[in-house]
């Protein structure tokens, strides 16, 4: 008889290292010094959900360790190769897409000489061994980290389901309260299986658990309920189909935990084990109940944070949305597309998690005679304060723009307004100090008939010009200082300069705020320079010069890779390929020219197929405006009179001479009549050398004049006047399709 420990040859063969590792109920992975896989046993294939690979053809990271844990894996290698022992938990995504928590221990692989030649890693599924209590705290910490990384309800719920199925459950339901109703928001099951229709309620359905159901008890008693074995327990089912399906899948055990935070019940989390998977134990126990209860506490807190954040974000975005233009006007000779995106949430600005809504804005402002004001601006900072300042500046700029002054004048006035709205602060001595917000802004005025673009810049990034397959920055010679930072004693007129360019037919301009090119650092900490991001943007936009403005805006939004670090506003405009109809003629400022001006207008409107009724109305108002110009063009000694039109309008061929005008000396004064046709309206402009802007007077009952501009105000859709370099321009708009 052999002594204890003496083995036969067959038994000795079965105790070889390879044979033992093949039967081990634990994953064993061996790597070299460079983390290349040398060996893994069959259980490792099962745990990581990946087939065996030949040696040295992949690294340890190919086991499915999730990207966020790659730094931890690198730290493991460094520590063990120095002779230490490492122990910790990894999140692993299996080949089928499911996520498991893996508890791993790593020790050095030593040569007989004592040198470290590699790493031996033993691993097992967390909470599936005799060391569950030891695993519990590490897992709760990692679950908390994963949940804290989400600020959106749907994403949070998705992460919860990924964490629990299939590692802790075959089935996971999460139901949230909406008012007094319980609505199913998650229905997650083991890979490749879904409940048939008419059995378990789908996502979005209202859930009603009957009285006596364990889920109803968990909700009423606000405690985690364990059903260790359905075979020895009986509960009423929500529906007949639900009860039938539980029998078909072999439902063995369940845990239901209420989701409560700050005394408020948010909903329920349901976990179940069935015969759909093979497990060491198909039943939950008291340890599992306590652990799921601890998870539910963290899940409830994460859901509550997400709900609060989404409410705050919705409020801020609604605030921002209502501060920006609700709808863009339809403009002749100009296509427009706009985009606004708040930055993604970020908790690294010293003020906690922010909604990232800020002070970026854009605007499109209809001006006189079909001209349009185009605005892009950015208030420094984030949050409601920046958005509130933006709203005040946008409203002020729209009001200033109605004066039809030059872009430089508009920015000068806006700079003064920026100082006025500054919130006073106290310095160390207690003295109030006004600190204006810093604002970059660019204001442009575009005339589609002449294609002339006038603009002034207050420290803002130049627009990008897209034409002929190229994308370049618009050449700007004078870039003024941002609004609110002008030095004392320096007048704004010296800071902001007006420039003029002519846009080529079909050219596009892209105006943007710095959120378009600013990106957050990558995971490796690399941050691209402004020149690099602008180069990437221009490279992609150069291929889109002939695309529609909406397509250009979409491409620009995603052209620069990475997550935006600031809110972002984009405005794209494109000039028309076709010339717009315009007629212009200069007349001597003489009474006899009133009839000539009206005749010119009548002929132009007839050529443009303007409806007769609208053409007659426009010609009447041409006579009124031109008559006022002729009257006020006379010498100062001649009484100022308005032409009074009594009775029906005179025929076009009749003279509009007024008795007594022949003797008035008008010198060599001139006026210019300009007529423009758009898609929905015609515009009339009358230019003269008089600097005085007209105003509506209240004519007395017996006054001969004073009613000309009143008629214009009543009959035109819009009218106004603006100063020019030589004098002024009076204009009005007549719609050609309805009032």
XYZ file of C-alpha atoms in Angstrom, residues 39-736:
698
model
C -2.098 32.713 -21.205
C -5.642 32.643 -19.929
C -7.607 29.668 -18.707
C -11.093 28.544 -19.837
C -12.836 30.294 -16.924
C -11.273 33.582 -18.052
C -12.942 33.116 -21.442
C -16.272 32.669 -19.680
C -15.792 35.573 -17.248
C -14.652 38.099 -19.853
C -16.935 36.762 -22.557
C -14.208 36.535 -25.193
C -12.648 33.542 -27.001
C -9.060 32.503 -26.357
C -6.377 34.167 -28.421
C -2.873 33.081 -29.290
C -0.088 34.438 -27.115
C 1.333 37.922 -27.692
C -1.375 38.992 -30.143
C -3.199 41.357 -27.796
C -2.818 43.280 -24.568
C -4.558 42.913 -21.245
C -6.816 45.843 -22.177
C -8.400 43.623 -24.839
C -10.076 41.667 -22.047
C -12.839 44.289 -22.164
C -11.713 46.567 -19.356
C -13.743 49.748 -19.893
C -11.903 52.840 -21.036
C -12.388 54.751 -17.807
C -10.472 51.973 -15.987
C -7.516 51.934 -18.387
C -5.454 54.245 -16.127
C -6.100 51.824 -13.253
C -4.903 48.896 -15.390
C -1.735 50.803 -16.257
C -1.175 51.558 -12.577
C -1.630 47.834 -11.816
C 1.158 46.920 -14.242
C 3.546 49.562 -12.899
C 2.967 48.522 -9.288
C 3.298 44.761 -9.848
C 6.368 45.022 -12.095
C 8.094 46.740 -9.157
C 7.402 43.639 -7.055
C 4.171 44.722 -5.352
C 0.766 43.075 -5.074
C -2.345 44.845 -6.445
C -6.018 44.224 -5.694
C -9.076 46.051 -6.985
C -12.242 46.083 -9.106
C -12.675 46.629 -12.840
C -15.719 47.375 -14.966
C -15.616 44.903 -17.849
C -17.740 44.988 -20.987
C -18.139 41.463 -22.286
C -18.163 40.490 -25.925
C -21.989 40.449 -25.918
C -22.115 44.025 -24.625
C -23.112 43.250 -21.041
C -21.180 44.797 -18.154
C -19.842 42.916 -15.112
C -17.793 43.954 -12.119
C -14.642 41.882 -11.781
C -12.582 41.631 -8.619
C -8.919 41.074 -9.527
C -5.641 40.378 -7.726
C -2.275 40.705 -9.464
C 1.115 39.337 -8.332
C 4.561 39.325 -9.995
C 5.615 36.402 -12.212
C 9.218 35.762 -11.240
C 12.088 34.029 -13.024
C 14.065 31.480 -10.971
C 16.697 34.179 -10.685
C 14.157 36.379 -8.863
C 13.605 38.990 -11.564
C 10.034 39.950 -12.466
C 9.224 38.694 -15.957
C 5.467 39.233 -16.056
C 2.191 39.464 -14.173
C -0.227 36.816 -12.942
C -3.814 38.058 -12.540
C -6.536 36.053 -10.802
C -10.079 37.370 -11.175
C -13.639 36.479 -10.322
C -17.056 38.029 -10.613
C -17.648 40.346 -7.695
C -20.105 39.149 -5.016
C -19.937 35.592 -6.330
C -17.513 34.198 -3.764
C -17.063 33.884 -0.029
C -15.622 37.408 0.082
C -18.889 39.206 -0.706
C -18.654 41.482 2.326
C -15.179 42.542 1.277
C -16.375 43.254 -2.265
C -19.460 45.170 -1.206
C -17.878 48.467 -0.242
C -15.652 48.667 -3.307
C -18.571 47.886 -5.589
C -20.843 50.469 -3.976
C -18.129 53.049 -4.489
C -17.769 52.183 -8.172
C -21.522 52.114 -8.712
C -21.734 55.547 -7.127
C -18.992 56.807 -9.444
C -20.796 55.523 -12.529
C -24.080 57.061 -11.476
C -22.465 60.378 -10.593
C -21.139 60.647 -14.144
C -24.641 61.111 -15.565
C -26.834 64.213 -15.371
C -29.711 63.034 -17.549
C -32.548 60.830 -16.339
C -32.616 58.468 -19.319
C -28.846 58.020 -19.283
C -28.893 57.415 -15.519
C -31.575 54.749 -15.840
C -29.674 53.095 -18.680
C -26.519 52.929 -16.584
C -28.428 51.396 -13.695
C -29.794 48.646 -15.945
C -26.337 47.952 -17.422
C -24.886 47.603 -13.928
C -27.503 45.158 -12.681
C -28.202 42.930 -15.712
C -26.900 40.265 -16.077
C -24.486 40.351 -13.138
C -27.049 40.723 -10.363
C -30.311 39.951 -12.140
C -31.922 38.411 -15.198
C -34.650 41.061 -15.202
C -34.648 44.687 -14.088
C -37.616 47.054 -13.988
C -37.475 50.663 -12.859
C -40.698 52.581 -12.400
C -40.876 56.291 -11.558
C -43.719 58.341 -10.165
C -45.324 60.870 -12.516
C -47.850 62.677 -10.383
C -49.828 59.924 -8.691
C -49.086 57.341 -11.398
C -46.281 54.774 -11.489
C -44.774 54.654 -14.992
C -42.349 51.985 -16.202
C -39.156 53.653 -17.472
C -36.800 50.634 -17.754
C -37.393 47.031 -18.804
C -33.986 45.331 -19.107
C -33.441 41.609 -19.527
C -30.656 39.131 -20.186
C -29.051 39.327 -23.589
C -31.197 38.066 -26.452
C -34.497 37.785 -24.560
C -37.516 40.090 -24.440
C -40.948 39.577 -22.883
C -43.658 38.686 -25.428
C -46.408 41.263 -26.044
C -49.306 41.096 -23.630
C -47.244 39.763 -20.725
C -45.072 42.203 -18.766
C -45.944 45.855 -19.281
C -43.641 47.723 -21.710
C -41.729 50.947 -21.112
C -44.083 53.906 -20.866
C -47.011 51.905 -19.471
C -48.680 52.669 -16.171
C -48.021 49.987 -13.546
C -50.634 48.997 -10.958
C -49.487 46.394 -8.417
C -52.446 44.701 -6.659
C -52.847 44.836 -2.922
C -50.801 42.062 -1.328
C -48.155 42.109 -4.062
C -44.609 42.342 -2.693
C -43.905 45.416 -4.849
C -46.957 47.138 -3.403
C -45.666 46.314 0.080
C -42.246 47.775 -0.736
C -43.895 50.983 -1.922
C -46.235 51.313 1.060
C -43.751 50.308 3.763
C -40.778 52.069 2.141
C -38.458 49.117 2.659
C -36.619 46.622 0.494
C -38.620 43.397 0.090
C -36.979 40.024 -0.587
C -38.779 37.065 -2.125
C -36.188 34.326 -1.714
C -38.179 31.547 -3.418
C -41.403 31.922 -5.400
C -42.013 28.182 -5.073
C -42.732 28.623 -1.363
C -44.585 31.943 -1.628
C -47.797 33.054 -3.278
C -48.599 36.604 -4.406
C -51.329 38.097 -6.575
C -50.120 38.913 -10.098
C -50.696 42.280 -11.819
C -52.158 40.481 -14.882
C -52.829 36.950 -16.049
C -50.209 37.321 -18.793
C -47.639 38.396 -16.210
C -48.306 35.343 -14.028
C -48.154 33.010 -17.026
C -44.794 34.431 -18.194
C -43.285 34.130 -14.698
C -44.066 30.410 -14.818
C -42.660 30.022 -18.336
C -39.288 31.629 -17.569
C -39.058 29.951 -14.153
C -38.998 33.024 -11.956
C -37.133 31.966 -8.813
C -36.451 35.025 -6.683
C -36.903 38.809 -6.613
C -35.944 41.914 -4.708
C -37.953 45.158 -4.846
C -36.432 48.336 -3.426
C -38.159 51.723 -3.137
C -36.325 54.706 -4.627
C -36.594 57.376 -1.961
C -34.674 60.583 -1.351
C -35.272 63.450 1.085
C -38.515 61.841 2.242
C -39.959 61.683 -1.277
C -40.689 58.448 -3.129
C -39.423 58.552 -6.707
C -40.410 55.001 -7.675
C -39.370 51.351 -7.467
C -36.450 49.204 -8.605
C -37.270 45.526 -9.262
C -34.660 42.774 -9.747
C -35.498 39.172 -10.599
C -33.699 35.840 -11.115
C -35.108 33.198 -13.458
C -34.057 30.029 -15.271
C -32.968 31.981 -18.354
C -29.374 31.869 -17.085
C -27.299 29.336 -15.215
C -26.101 30.646 -11.884
C -24.377 29.150 -8.890
C -27.378 30.177 -6.821
C -30.674 31.105 -8.526
C -32.013 32.694 -5.345
C -31.391 35.967 -3.538
C -30.582 35.979 0.161
C -30.586 38.545 2.966
C -27.118 39.762 1.992
C -28.348 40.468 -1.549
C -31.380 42.322 -0.158
C -29.204 44.617 1.951
C -26.819 45.186 -0.916
C -29.604 46.038 -3.398
C -31.113 48.363 -0.801
C -27.785 50.207 -0.595
C -27.642 50.395 -4.402
C -31.222 51.725 -4.499
C -30.234 54.580 -2.185
C -27.518 55.651 -4.604
C -29.772 55.153 -7.619
C -32.479 57.308 -6.040
C -29.984 60.077 -5.334
C -28.642 59.915 -8.905
C -32.161 60.036 -10.377
C -33.111 62.946 -8.136
C -29.989 64.857 -9.167
C -30.751 64.156 -12.818
C -34.366 65.293 -12.433
C -33.293 68.489 -10.689
C -30.625 69.162 -13.278
C -32.979 68.574 -16.190
C -35.515 70.919 -14.605
C -32.843 73.584 -14.131
C -31.506 73.055 -17.625
C -34.986 73.224 -19.136
C -35.647 76.478 -17.292
C -32.346 77.973 -18.409
C -32.767 76.827 -22.002
C -36.312 78.200 -22.106
C -34.965 81.473 -20.744
C -32.273 81.517 -23.416
C -34.692 80.457 -26.147
C -37.083 83.300 -25.380
C -34.231 85.815 -25.298
C -33.127 84.776 -28.789
C -35.247 85.469 -31.900
C -38.326 83.250 -31.945
C -38.461 83.253 -35.755
C -36.289 84.715 -38.481
C -37.762 87.218 -40.943
C -38.098 86.406 -44.638
C -35.673 88.698 -46.452
C -35.131 89.364 -50.128
C -31.799 88.325 -51.594
C -30.660 86.581 -48.427
C -30.844 83.006 -47.107
C -30.378 82.578 -43.353
C -29.748 79.642 -41.006
C -29.036 79.816 -37.272
C -28.020 77.385 -34.535
C -27.657 77.704 -30.778
C -26.271 74.976 -28.497
C -25.577 75.203 -24.776
C -22.369 73.516 -23.670
C -22.585 70.078 -22.093
C -22.668 70.077 -18.263
C -19.349 70.419 -16.534
C -18.623 70.447 -12.801
C -15.207 72.062 -12.903
C -15.834 75.793 -12.905
C -15.752 76.275 -9.159
C -19.522 76.702 -8.936
C -20.711 73.121 -9.094
C -22.537 71.598 -12.029
C -23.794 74.260 -14.381
C -26.321 74.250 -17.174
C -23.754 75.910 -19.460
C -26.357 78.271 -20.917
C -24.604 81.565 -21.425
C -24.518 84.895 -23.160
C -24.088 83.994 -26.826
C -26.648 85.555 -29.121
C -27.483 86.294 -32.717
C -30.079 88.512 -34.340
C -31.429 89.480 -37.741
C -33.060 92.932 -37.841
C -35.063 94.246 -40.841
C -34.007 97.827 -41.586
C -35.042 100.458 -44.094
C -35.774 99.661 -47.732
C -35.020 95.947 -47.494
C -31.661 96.343 -45.802
C -30.926 94.008 -42.885
C -28.886 94.234 -39.698
C -26.983 91.075 -38.739
C -25.641 90.598 -35.216
C -23.444 88.027 -33.476
C -22.284 88.532 -29.893
C -20.927 86.832 -26.797
C -21.181 87.953 -23.172
C -18.316 86.699 -21.023
C -19.273 84.057 -18.470
C -22.000 81.449 -18.105
C -25.321 80.986 -16.427
C -28.395 83.114 -15.873
C -26.434 86.345 -15.265
C -24.703 86.167 -18.645
C -28.011 85.311 -20.333
C -29.768 88.232 -18.614
C -27.064 90.673 -19.747
C -27.321 89.248 -23.240
C -31.075 89.851 -23.251
C -30.627 93.507 -22.282
C -27.943 94.072 -24.907
C -29.956 92.388 -27.649
C -33.018 94.519 -26.869
C -30.894 97.678 -26.756
C -29.165 96.886 -30.042
C -32.498 96.287 -31.790
C -33.689 99.674 -30.570
C -30.472 101.427 -31.636
C -30.594 99.722 -35.032
C -33.941 101.341 -35.844
C -32.150 104.695 -36.067
C -30.471 103.313 -39.198
C -27.108 104.729 -38.229
C -23.772 103.255 -39.245
C -22.544 100.008 -37.609
C -19.745 101.931 -35.855
C -22.280 104.320 -34.311
C -24.449 101.420 -33.202
C -21.517 99.694 -31.441
C -20.494 102.982 -29.820
C -23.989 103.358 -28.333
C -24.032 99.708 -27.270
C -20.697 100.198 -25.535
C -22.201 103.040 -23.516
C -25.208 100.894 -22.676
C -22.915 98.069 -21.530
C -21.470 100.476 -18.961
C -24.894 101.651 -17.863
C -26.192 98.157 -17.052
C -23.045 97.202 -15.107
C -23.810 96.007 -11.568
C -21.930 98.148 -9.009
C -19.516 96.281 -6.733
C -17.667 97.433 -3.621
C -13.891 97.530 -3.436
C -11.767 96.999 -0.311
C -12.525 100.510 0.910
C -16.268 100.060 0.491
C -16.514 102.349 -2.507
C -18.906 101.305 -5.215
C -17.090 100.397 -8.411
C -18.905 99.704 -11.659
C -17.483 96.677 -13.459
C -19.039 96.414 -16.923
C -19.430 92.959 -18.470
C -17.007 92.111 -21.249
C -18.850 91.552 -24.503
C -17.609 90.807 -28.006
C -19.954 91.772 -30.794
C -20.071 92.266 -34.532
C -22.777 94.282 -36.268
C -23.224 94.144 -40.028
C -25.659 95.851 -42.402
C -26.300 94.128 -45.734
C -27.987 95.637 -48.770
C -29.103 92.808 -51.064
C -29.676 95.124 -54.065
C -26.151 96.557 -54.071
C -24.560 93.521 -52.315
C -22.808 96.011 -50.063
C -21.826 94.802 -46.588
C -21.015 97.443 -43.968
C -19.777 96.340 -40.572
C -17.956 97.225 -37.374
C -16.285 94.813 -34.973
C -15.961 94.915 -31.180
C -13.347 92.253 -30.460
C -15.275 89.413 -32.097
C -13.905 86.650 -34.330
C -14.168 87.637 -38.022
C -16.838 85.853 -40.073
C -15.820 83.100 -42.455
C -16.383 83.836 -46.144
C -17.353 80.811 -48.258
C -17.030 81.345 -51.999
C -15.555 79.544 -55.027
C -14.583 76.434 -53.061
C -12.642 78.383 -50.434
C -13.255 79.251 -46.796
C -11.298 82.217 -45.447
C -11.745 84.792 -42.727
C -13.349 88.018 -43.902
C -10.658 90.659 -44.161
C -11.178 93.145 -41.315
C -8.732 96.020 -40.944
C -10.100 97.519 -37.722
C -11.051 95.212 -34.853
C -12.141 97.379 -31.946
C -12.012 96.530 -28.271
C -14.775 94.418 -26.713
C -17.728 96.331 -25.348
C -17.223 97.434 -21.773
C -13.396 97.629 -21.747
C -12.761 100.921 -23.546
C -10.250 103.102 -21.699
C -11.526 106.249 -20.029
C -11.050 109.398 -22.028
C -11.161 107.569 -25.362
C -14.341 108.241 -27.273
C -16.071 105.228 -28.736
C -15.981 106.782 -32.206
C -12.206 106.350 -32.128
C -12.483 102.673 -31.182
C -15.067 101.313 -33.614
C -14.533 101.830 -37.333
C -16.920 101.108 -40.160
C -15.725 99.081 -43.120
C -17.432 98.122 -46.364
C -17.114 95.077 -48.593
C -19.050 93.804 -51.594
C -20.197 90.189 -51.359
C -19.821 88.074 -54.521
C -23.064 86.595 -55.905
C -23.931 83.391 -54.066
C -21.250 83.851 -51.398
C -21.960 82.731 -47.832
C -20.893 84.232 -44.524
C -20.637 82.176 -41.346
C -20.723 84.198 -38.137
C -19.986 82.297 -34.931
C -19.097 82.602 -31.279
C -15.970 81.034 -29.812
C -17.901 77.977 -28.590
C -17.706 76.662 -32.150
C -13.913 76.318 -32.065
C -13.256 75.937 -28.322
C -13.155 72.309 -27.277
C -12.518 70.620 -23.955
C -9.199 68.817 -23.513
C -9.087 65.194 -24.586
C -8.617 62.386 -22.072
C -4.885 62.742 -22.618
C -5.041 66.425 -21.650
C -4.243 67.692 -25.136
C -6.004 70.885 -26.104
C -5.929 71.973 -29.774
C -4.900 75.545 -30.522
C -7.323 78.068 -32.010
C -5.399 77.945 -35.283
C -5.746 74.140 -35.433
C -9.478 74.115 -34.785
C -10.069 76.979 -37.212
C -8.059 75.105 -39.837
C -10.176 71.979 -39.354
C -13.355 74.063 -39.589
C -12.292 75.856 -42.785
C -11.125 72.618 -44.386
C -14.542 71.046 -44.000
C -16.522 74.165 -44.877
C -14.502 74.714 -48.064
C -16.242 71.627 -49.457
C -19.660 73.115 -48.659
C -19.500 76.487 -50.411
C -22.342 75.553 -52.776
C -24.510 73.833 -50.161
C -27.699 75.210 -48.632
C -27.254 77.406 -45.571
C -28.971 74.845 -43.338
C -26.493 72.193 -44.469
C -23.564 74.573 -43.883
C -24.791 75.244 -40.340
C -25.109 71.501 -39.642
C -21.608 70.749 -40.942
C -20.072 73.653 -39.013
C -21.663 72.414 -35.799
C -19.838 69.069 -35.890
C -16.763 70.034 -37.910
C -14.443 70.441 -34.921
C -14.067 67.180 -32.931
C -14.479 67.106 -29.176
C -17.032 68.313 -26.652
C -17.821 72.037 -26.715
C -16.561 73.969 -23.723
C -18.879 76.956 -24.070
C -22.295 77.689 -25.480
C -22.271 78.181 -29.216
C -24.171 80.404 -31.633
C -23.921 80.126 -35.419
C -25.479 82.345 -38.074
C -25.083 81.585 -41.788
C -26.206 84.002 -44.532
C -25.924 83.634 -48.288
C -26.291 86.354 -50.905
C -28.509 85.790 -53.923
C -27.096 84.599 -57.233
C -29.545 86.835 -59.101
C -29.688 90.606 -59.359
C -32.705 92.191 -57.667
C -34.865 94.740 -59.485
C -34.037 98.397 -58.782
C -34.708 101.715 -60.548
C -32.941 104.940 -59.571
C -32.937 108.483 -60.983
C -31.819 111.908 -59.780
C -34.043 114.982 -60.333
C -33.619 118.713 -59.770
C -35.479 119.778 -56.623
C -38.161 121.631 -58.586
C -41.945 121.389 -58.268
C -42.325 120.270 -61.862
C -40.268 117.172 -61.049
C -42.981 115.827 -58.733
C -44.949 114.651 -61.736
C -41.795 113.211 -63.361
C -40.980 111.230 -60.225
C -44.497 109.847 -60.098
C -44.367 108.941 -63.783
C -41.074 107.090 -63.230
C -42.600 105.144 -60.348
C -45.722 104.296 -62.351
C -43.691 102.918 -65.254
C -41.433 100.874 -62.976
C -44.350 99.335 -61.079
C -46.043 98.464 -64.361
C -42.866 96.724 -65.594
C -42.668 94.777 -62.329
C -46.305 93.650 -62.573
C -47.233 95.275 -59.291
C -51.025 95.055 -58.799
C -52.706 98.239 -60.031
C -54.249 99.124 -56.687
C -50.893 98.806 -54.926
C -49.105 100.694 -57.677
C -51.533 103.638 -57.417
C -51.114 103.732 -53.651
C -47.334 103.675 -53.959
C -47.400 106.456 -56.584
C -49.583 108.604 -54.322
C -47.087 108.257 -51.474
C -44.188 108.951 -53.867
C -45.886 112.272 -54.667
C -46.310 113.094 -50.979
C -42.702 112.349 -50.060
C -41.196 114.057 -53.130
C -43.369 117.129 -52.590
C -42.089 117.459 -49.026
C -38.515 117.151 -50.302
C -39.084 119.883 -52.923
C -40.703 122.183 -50.387
C -37.875 121.855 -47.883
C -35.193 122.124 -50.548
C -36.055 125.796 -51.135
C -34.161 128.597 -49.457
C -34.659 129.362 -45.817
C -36.583 132.574 -46.625
C -39.303 130.642 -48.401
C -42.072 129.444 -46.075
C -42.062 125.700 -45.448
C -45.248 124.143 -46.717
C -46.539 120.629 -47.163
C -48.437 119.721 -50.283
C -52.127 119.315 -49.448
C -53.907 116.830 -51.657
C -57.683 117.337 -51.751
C -60.098 115.228 -53.717
C -59.288 112.114 -55.714
C -55.713 111.439 -56.913
C -54.835 113.139 -60.189
C -54.282 110.986 -63.281
C -50.677 109.992 -63.922
C -50.426 112.195 -67.015
C -51.630 115.362 -65.270
C -49.167 117.875 -63.895
C -48.489 117.919 -60.201
C -47.424 121.540 -60.328
C -48.779 123.641 -57.503
C -49.654 127.345 -58.134
C -47.092 129.618 -56.537
C -44.240 127.096 -56.704
C -42.896 128.550 -59.945
C -41.525 131.631 -58.236
C -39.726 129.753 -55.468
C -35.967 129.682 -55.837
C -34.631 126.233 -55.178
C -31.078 126.715 -56.368
C -29.177 123.663 -57.541
C -30.610 121.239 -54.990
C -31.384 117.687 -56.149
C -33.206 114.615 -54.932
C -32.862 110.978 -55.895
C -35.733 108.537 -56.209
C -34.849 104.859 -55.756
C -37.393 102.074 -56.283
C -36.822 98.454 -55.246
C -38.877 95.337 -55.809
C -38.851 92.399 -53.420
C -40.790 89.175 -53.279
C -43.565 90.560 -51.063
C -43.136 94.352 -51.170
C -41.810 97.347 -53.048
C -39.645 99.935 -51.323
C -39.375 103.608 -52.184
C -36.483 105.799 -51.047
C -36.095 109.528 -51.614
C -32.642 111.031 -50.933
C -31.908 114.735 -50.541
C -29.263 117.043 -49.064
C -31.350 118.332 -46.143
C -29.996 117.100 -42.807
C -33.291 117.615 -40.975
C -35.246 114.375 -40.448
C -39.004 114.596 -41.101
C -41.626 114.142 -38.420
C -45.393 113.848 -38.391
C -47.080 117.092 -37.398
C -50.527 117.541 -35.911
C -52.252 119.674 -38.568
C -55.006 122.018 -37.468
C -58.465 122.001 -38.958
C -57.736 125.009 -41.182
C -54.039 124.305 -41.916
C -53.089 123.962 -45.560
C -50.340 121.423 -44.941
C -48.994 119.005 -42.346
C -50.837 115.888 -43.539
C -48.347 114.434 -46.039
C -46.395 112.224 -43.648
C -49.602 111.377 -41.839
C -50.848 109.805 -45.074
C -47.576 107.902 -45.469
C -47.822 106.659 -41.884
C -51.405 105.482 -42.359
C -51.109 103.885 -45.804
C -47.608 102.365 -45.868
C -46.736 99.132 -44.104
C -43.603 100.750 -42.672
C -41.847 104.046 -43.188
C -38.960 106.001 -41.713
C -35.937 108.131 -42.381
C -32.241 107.769 -41.854
C -29.259 110.109 -42.064
C -26.810 109.703 -44.932
C -23.423 111.249 -45.559
C -24.959 113.849 -47.892
C -28.228 114.442 -46.035
C -31.062 112.016 -45.384
C -33.219 109.323 -46.949
C -36.987 108.986 -46.454
C -38.397 105.555 -47.247
C -41.587 103.536 -47.107
C -42.728 99.984 -47.869
C -45.852 98.926 -49.730
C -46.778 95.215 -49.683
C -47.692 93.807 -53.075
